[in-house]
Coordinates of N, CA and C in Angstrom, one line a residue:
X26 N 0.9 -1.1 -0.1 CA 0.0 -0.1 -0.3 C 0.7 1.2 0.2
X27 N 0.7 2.5 -1.0 CA 1.2 3.7 -1.0 C 0.7 4.5 -0.1
X28 N 1.6 5.2 0.7 CA 1.2 6.3 1.8 C 1.7 7.6 1.3
X29 N 0.8 8.5 1.1 CA 1.7 9.9 0.7 C 1.4 10.7 2.3
X30 N 2.8 11.5 2.4 CA 3.2 12.0 3.7 C 3.5 13.3 3.2
X31 N 2.8 15.0 3.2 CA 3.4 16.2 3.3 C 4.2 16.4 4.0
X32 N 5.8 16.7 3.4 CA 7.1 17.2 4.3 C 7.5 18.3 3.8
X33 N 8.5 18.9 4.7 CA 8.8 20.1 4.7 C 9.3 20.6 3.4
X34 N 10.4 19.2 3.1 CA 11.2 19.4 1.7 C 11.8 18.3 1.6
X35 N 12.4 17.7 0.5 CA 12.7 16.8 0.1 C 14.3 16.5 0.6
X36 N 14.7 18.0 1.0 CA 16.4 17.4 1.3 C 16.6 17.8 2.7
X37 N 16.5 18.9 3.5 CA 17.0 19.3 4.7 C 15.8 18.7 5.8
X38 N 14.7 18.8 5.2 CA 13.7 18.5 6.4 C 12.7 17.6 5.8
X39 N 13.3 16.3 5.3 CA 12.4 15.6 4.5 C 11.6 14.7 5.5
X40 N 12.0 14.6 6.5 CA 11.3 13.5 7.5 C 10.7 14.4 8.8
X41 N 10.1 15.7 8.2 CA 9.5 16.5 9.1 C 8.4 16.6 8.5
X42 N 7.1 16.3 9.0 CA 5.8 16.2 8.0 C 5.2 17.6 8.7
X43 N 4.7 18.2 7.5 CA 3.9 19.5 7.5 C 2.5 19.7 8.5
X44 N 2.1 21.1 9.0 CA 1.0 21.1 9.6 C -0.2 20.4 8.6
X45 N 0.0 21.4 7.6 CA -1.2 20.9 6.6 C -0.5 20.9 4.9
X46 N -1.5 20.3 4.1 CA -0.7 20.0 2.5 C -0.4 21.6 2.3
X47 N -0.7 22.7 2.7 CA -0.8 23.8 1.6 C 0.9 24.1 2.4
X48 N 1.4 23.4 3.6 CA 2.4 23.9 3.9 C 3.9 23.1 3.5
X49 N 3.6 21.8 2.6 CA 4.5 21.2 2.3 C 5.3 21.5 0.7
X50 N 6.4 21.4 1.0 CA 7.1 21.7 -0.5 C 7.5 20.4 -1.1
X51 N 7.2 19.2 -0.6 CA 7.5 18.1 -0.8 C 6.5 17.1 -0.4
X52 N 6.5 15.8 -1.2 CA 5.7 14.7 -0.7 C 6.5 13.9 -0.2
X53 N 6.2 12.7 0.7 CA 7.1 11.4 0.6 C 6.0 10.2 0.5
X54 N 6.5 9.5 -0.3 CA 5.4 8.3 -0.6 C 6.4 7.1 -0.2
X55 N 5.5 6.6 0.9 CA 5.9 5.3 1.5 C 5.1 4.2 1.1
X56 N 5.9 3.4 0.6 CA 5.5 1.9 0.2 C 5.3 0.7 1.2
X57 N 4.6 0.6 1.8 CA 4.6 -0.3 3.0 C 4.7 -1.9 2.8
X58 N 4.6 -2.3 1.7 CA 4.7 -3.4 1.0 C 6.1 -3.6 0.8
X59 N 6.7 -2.7 0.1 CA 8.4 -2.9 -0.3 C 9.5 -2.4 0.9
X60 N 8.6 -1.5 1.6 CA 9.1 -0.8 2.6 C 10.2 0.5 2.1
X61 N 9.9 0.8 1.0 CA 10.5 1.8 0.4 C 10.2 3.3 0.3
X62 N 11.0 4.4 0.3 CA 10.4 6.0 0.6 C 10.7 6.3 -1.1
X63 N 10.1 7.1 -1.3 CA 10.2 8.2 -2.5 C 10.0 9.5 -1.7
X64 N 10.9 10.6 -2.2 CA 10.4 12.2 -2.2 C 10.2 12.9 -3.3
X65 N 8.9 13.5 -3.2 CA 8.8 14.3 -5.1 C 8.4 15.6 -4.1
X66 N 9.1 16.3 -5.5 CA 8.3 18.1 -5.0 C 7.0 18.2 -5.1
X67 N 6.2 18.9 -4.4 CA 4.7 18.9 -4.5 C 4.3 19.0 -5.9
X68 N 4.8 19.8 -6.7 CA 4.4 20.3 -8.0 C 4.6 18.7 -9.0
X69 N 5.5 18.0 -8.5 CA 5.8 16.6 -9.6 C 4.4 16.1 -9.5
X70 N 3.7 16.4 -8.4 CA 2.2 15.0 -8.4 C 1.2 16.0 -8.9
X71 N 1.0 17.3 -8.5 CA 0.1 17.9 -9.4 C 0.3 19.6 -9.5
X72 N -0.3 20.2 -10.4 CA 0.2 21.7 -10.2 C -0.9 22.4 -9.3
X73 N -2.1 21.6 -9.4 CA -3.1 22.6 -8.6 C -3.2 21.5 -7.2
X74 N -3.4 22.2 -6.0 CA -3.4 21.5 -5.0 C -4.9 20.9 -4.7
X75 N -5.7 21.5 -5.6 CA -7.5 20.9 -5.6 C -7.4 19.7 -6.2
X76 N -6.4 19.3 -7.2 CA -6.7 18.0 -7.8 C -6.1 16.7 -7.2
X77 N -5.5 17.1 -5.9 CA -4.7 16.0 -5.2 C -5.2 14.9 -5.3
X78 N -6.3 15.1 -4.7 CA -7.0 13.7 -4.7 C -7.1 12.7 -6.0
X79 N -7.5 13.5 -7.1 CA -7.1 12.8 -8.6 C -5.7 12.2 -8.7
X80 N -4.7 13.2 -8.3 CA -3.4 12.6 -8.8 C -3.0 11.4 -7.8
X81 N -3.4 11.4 -6.7 CA -2.8 10.2 -5.9 C -3.4 9.2 -6.1
X82 N -4.6 9.3 -6.5 CA -5.6 7.9 -7.2 C -4.8 7.3 -8.8
X83 N -4.5 8.2 -9.3 CA -3.8 8.0 -10.2 C -2.3 7.1 -10.1
X84 N -1.8 7.8 -9.1 CA -0.6 6.8 -8.8 C -0.6 6.0 -7.7
X85 N -2.0 5.4 -7.6 CA -2.0 4.2 -6.7 C -2.1 4.5 -5.4
X86 N -1.9 5.8 -4.9 CA -1.9 6.3 -3.4 C -3.4 6.4 -2.9
X87 N -3.7 5.2 -1.8 CA -4.9 5.5 -1.2 C -5.0 5.5 0.2
X88 N -3.7 6.2 0.8 CA -3.5 6.4 2.2 C -2.6 8.0 2.3
X89 N -3.4 8.6 3.3 CA -2.2 9.9 3.6 C -2.1 10.1 5.2
X90 N -1.2 10.4 5.4 CA -0.9 10.9 6.7 C -0.7 12.4 6.8
X91 N -1.6 12.9 8.0 CA -1.7 14.3 7.6 C -1.9 14.8 9.1
X92 N -1.3 16.1 9.7 CA -1.4 16.6 10.6 C -2.5 16.9 11.0
X93 N -3.3 17.9 10.1 CA -4.2 18.9 10.2 C -4.9 19.0 8.6
X94 N -6.0 19.1 8.7 CA -6.9 19.1 7.5 C -8.3 19.4 8.0
X95 N -8.8 20.6 6.8 CA -10.1 21.1 7.3 C -11.0 20.1 6.8
X96 N -12.2 20.2 7.8 CA -13.2 19.1 7.4 C -13.8 18.8 6.1
X97 N -14.0 20.0 5.2 CA -14.7 19.8 3.7 C -13.6 18.9 3.3
X98 N -12.4 19.2 3.4 CA -11.2 18.4 2.3 C -11.3 16.8 3.0
X99 N -11.4 16.7 4.5 CA -11.8 15.6 4.9 C -12.8 14.6 4.2
X100 N -13.7 15.2 4.1 CA -15.0 14.4 3.3 C -14.7 14.3 2.0
X101 N -14.1 15.0 1.4 CA -13.7 14.8 -0.3 C -12.9 14.1 -0.4
X102 N -11.9 13.6 0.6 CA -10.6 12.8 0.3 C -11.7 11.1 0.7
X103 N -12.3 11.3 2.2 CA -12.8 10.3 2.0 C -13.5 9.8 0.9
X104 N -14.4 10.7 0.4 CA -15.8 9.9 -0.7 C -15.1 9.6 -1.8
X105 N -13.7 10.1 -1.9 CA -12.6 9.4 -3.2 C -12.2 8.4 -2.9
X106 N -12.2 7.7 -1.3 CA -11.9 6.5 -1.0 C -10.4 6.7 -0.9
X107 N -10.0 7.8 -0.5 CA -8.6 7.9 0.2 C -8.7 7.6 1.5
X108 N -8.0 6.8 2.5 CA -7.9 6.6 3.9 C -7.2 7.8 4.3
X109 N -7.4 8.4 5.4 CA -6.6 9.4 6.2 C -6.5 9.1 7.3
X110 N -4.9 9.3 7.8 CA -4.4 9.2 9.0 C -3.9 10.2 9.8
X111 N -4.5 10.3 11.0 CA -3.6 11.8 11.7 C -2.8 11.2 12.4
X112 N -1.6 12.0 11.8 CA -0.2 11.8 12.3 C 0.0 11.9 13.9
X113 N 0.8 11.5 14.4 CA 1.0 11.6 16.0 C 2.2 12.3 16.0
X114 N 2.7 13.7 15.9 CA 3.6 14.6 15.8 C 4.1 14.8 14.2
X115 N 5.5 15.3 14.4 CA 5.7 15.8 12.8 C 6.9 14.9 12.3
X116 N 7.0 13.9 13.2 CA 8.3 13.4 12.8 C 8.2 11.7 11.9
X117 N 8.3 11.9 10.6 CA 7.9 11.1 9.6 C 8.4 9.7 9.6
X118 N 9.5 9.2 10.5 CA 10.1 8.1 10.6 C 8.9 7.5 11.8
X119 N 8.7 8.0 12.7 CA 8.1 7.6 13.7 C 6.4 7.2 13.5
X120 N 6.0 8.3 12.3 CA 4.6 7.8 11.9 C 4.6 6.8 11.1
X121 N 5.6 6.9 10.4 CA 5.7 5.3 9.7 C 5.7 4.0 10.2
X122 N 6.5 3.9 11.3 CA 6.6 3.1 12.2 C 5.4 2.8 12.6
X123 N 4.2 3.9 13.4 CA 3.1 3.5 13.8 C 2.1 2.9 12.6
X124 N 2.2 3.3 11.3 CA 1.3 3.1 10.3 C 1.5 1.7 10.3
X125 N 3.0 1.2 10.0 CA 3.3 -0.4 10.0 C 2.6 -1.1 11.1
X126 N 2.9 -0.8 12.2 CA 2.5 -1.5 13.4 C 0.8 -1.5 13.5
X127 N 0.1 -0.6 12.6 CA -1.3 -0.6 12.7 C -1.8 0.3 14.0
X128 N -1.1 1.2 14.4 CA -1.3 2.1 15.6 C -1.5 3.4 15.1
X129 N -1.8 3.9 13.9 CA -2.6 4.8 13.5 C -3.7 4.5 12.7
X130 N -4.7 5.1 13.4 CA -6.1 4.9 12.8 C -6.8 5.8 12.0
X131 N -7.5 5.5 10.9 CA -7.8 6.1 9.7 C -9.1 6.7 10.6
X132 N -9.1 8.1 9.9 CA -10.5 9.0 10.2 C -11.4 8.3 9.9
X133 N -12.7 8.7 10.7 CA -14.0 8.1 10.0 C -15.1 9.3 10.1
X134 N -16.3 9.1 9.5 CA -17.0 10.2 9.4 C -18.3 9.3 10.0
X135 N -18.9 10.1 10.9 CA -20.0 9.5 11.6 C -21.2 10.3 11.9
X136 N -22.2 10.0 11.1 CA -23.2 11.2 11.1 C -22.8 12.5 10.8
X137 N -21.8 12.6 9.6 CA -21.5 13.8 9.5 C -20.4 14.7 10.1
X138 N -19.9 13.8 11.3 CA -18.8 14.3 12.3 C -17.6 13.5 12.1
X139 N -16.2 14.1 12.0 CA -15.0 13.5 11.9 C -14.7 13.3 13.2
X140 N -13.8 11.9 13.2 CA -13.5 11.6 14.4 C -12.1 11.3 14.5
X141 N -11.1 11.4 15.5 CA -9.9 11.2 15.4 C -8.7 12.3 14.9
X142 N -9.0 13.7 15.0 CA -8.3 14.5 14.1 C -8.3 15.7 14.6
X143 N -7.4 16.9 14.4 CA -7.4 18.3 14.7 C -8.1 18.9 13.6
X144 N -9.1 19.7 13.6 CA -9.9 19.9 12.8 C -9.4 21.3 12.1
X145 N -8.5 21.5 12.4 CA -7.8 23.3 11.5 C -8.6 24.4 12.4
X146 N -9.3 24.2 13.1 CA -10.3 25.4 13.9 C -11.5 25.2 12.8
X147 N -11.9 24.3 12.2 CA -13.2 24.2 11.6 C -14.1 23.4 12.0
X148 N -15.5 23.9 12.2 CA -16.5 23.1 12.5 C -17.0 22.1 11.3
X149 N -18.1 21.4 11.5 CA -18.6 20.5 10.4 C -19.3 21.4 9.6
X150 N -19.7 22.3 9.7 CA -20.3 23.4 8.4 C -19.2 24.3 7.8
X151 N -19.7 23.9 6.4 CA -18.8 24.7 5.5 C -18.9 26.7 5.9
X152 N -17.8 27.0 5.8 CA -17.8 28.1 5.6 C -17.4 28.8 7.0
X153 N -17.2 27.7 8.0 CA -16.7 28.4 9.6 C -15.1 28.3 9.5
X154 N -14.5 28.1 8.4 CA -13.0 28.1 8.4 C -12.6 29.2 7.0
X155 N -10.8 29.0 7.0 CA -10.8 29.7 6.1 C -10.0 28.6 4.8
X156 N -10.5 27.4 4.8 CA -10.2 26.4 3.7 C -11.0 26.8 2.3
X157 N -11.7 27.8 2.2 CA -11.8 28.2 0.7 C -13.4 27.2 0.3
X158 N -13.7 26.2 1.3 CA -14.7 25.3 0.8 C -16.0 26.0 0.6

């Protein structure tokens, strides 16, 4: 299974998970079957952040580890069949270990509410945050 993790960059801080997608200069793509890593600049995956879920599916990436995400984006990713896992801190290697040991639990949406995540100061109603939803 391929997992995408937004990181600060692919050189000096490639092991530091960013707070949100918009903060990332690079993505780490981790393959949990082969235990391999690949780092890409964000624009190598897609030129438009709004199309990221489509780009992920095209590359066979069906999981994302993220620290924070607006509620509307969580709903969109979930509807696209992409599992979201809330990162525990910002250390890439620690989160990969937790993922491999199945200690990161995917976000779920129950009755329109998201569980297990920091919601970037958004509530479940659109327009209550600065996400542009």
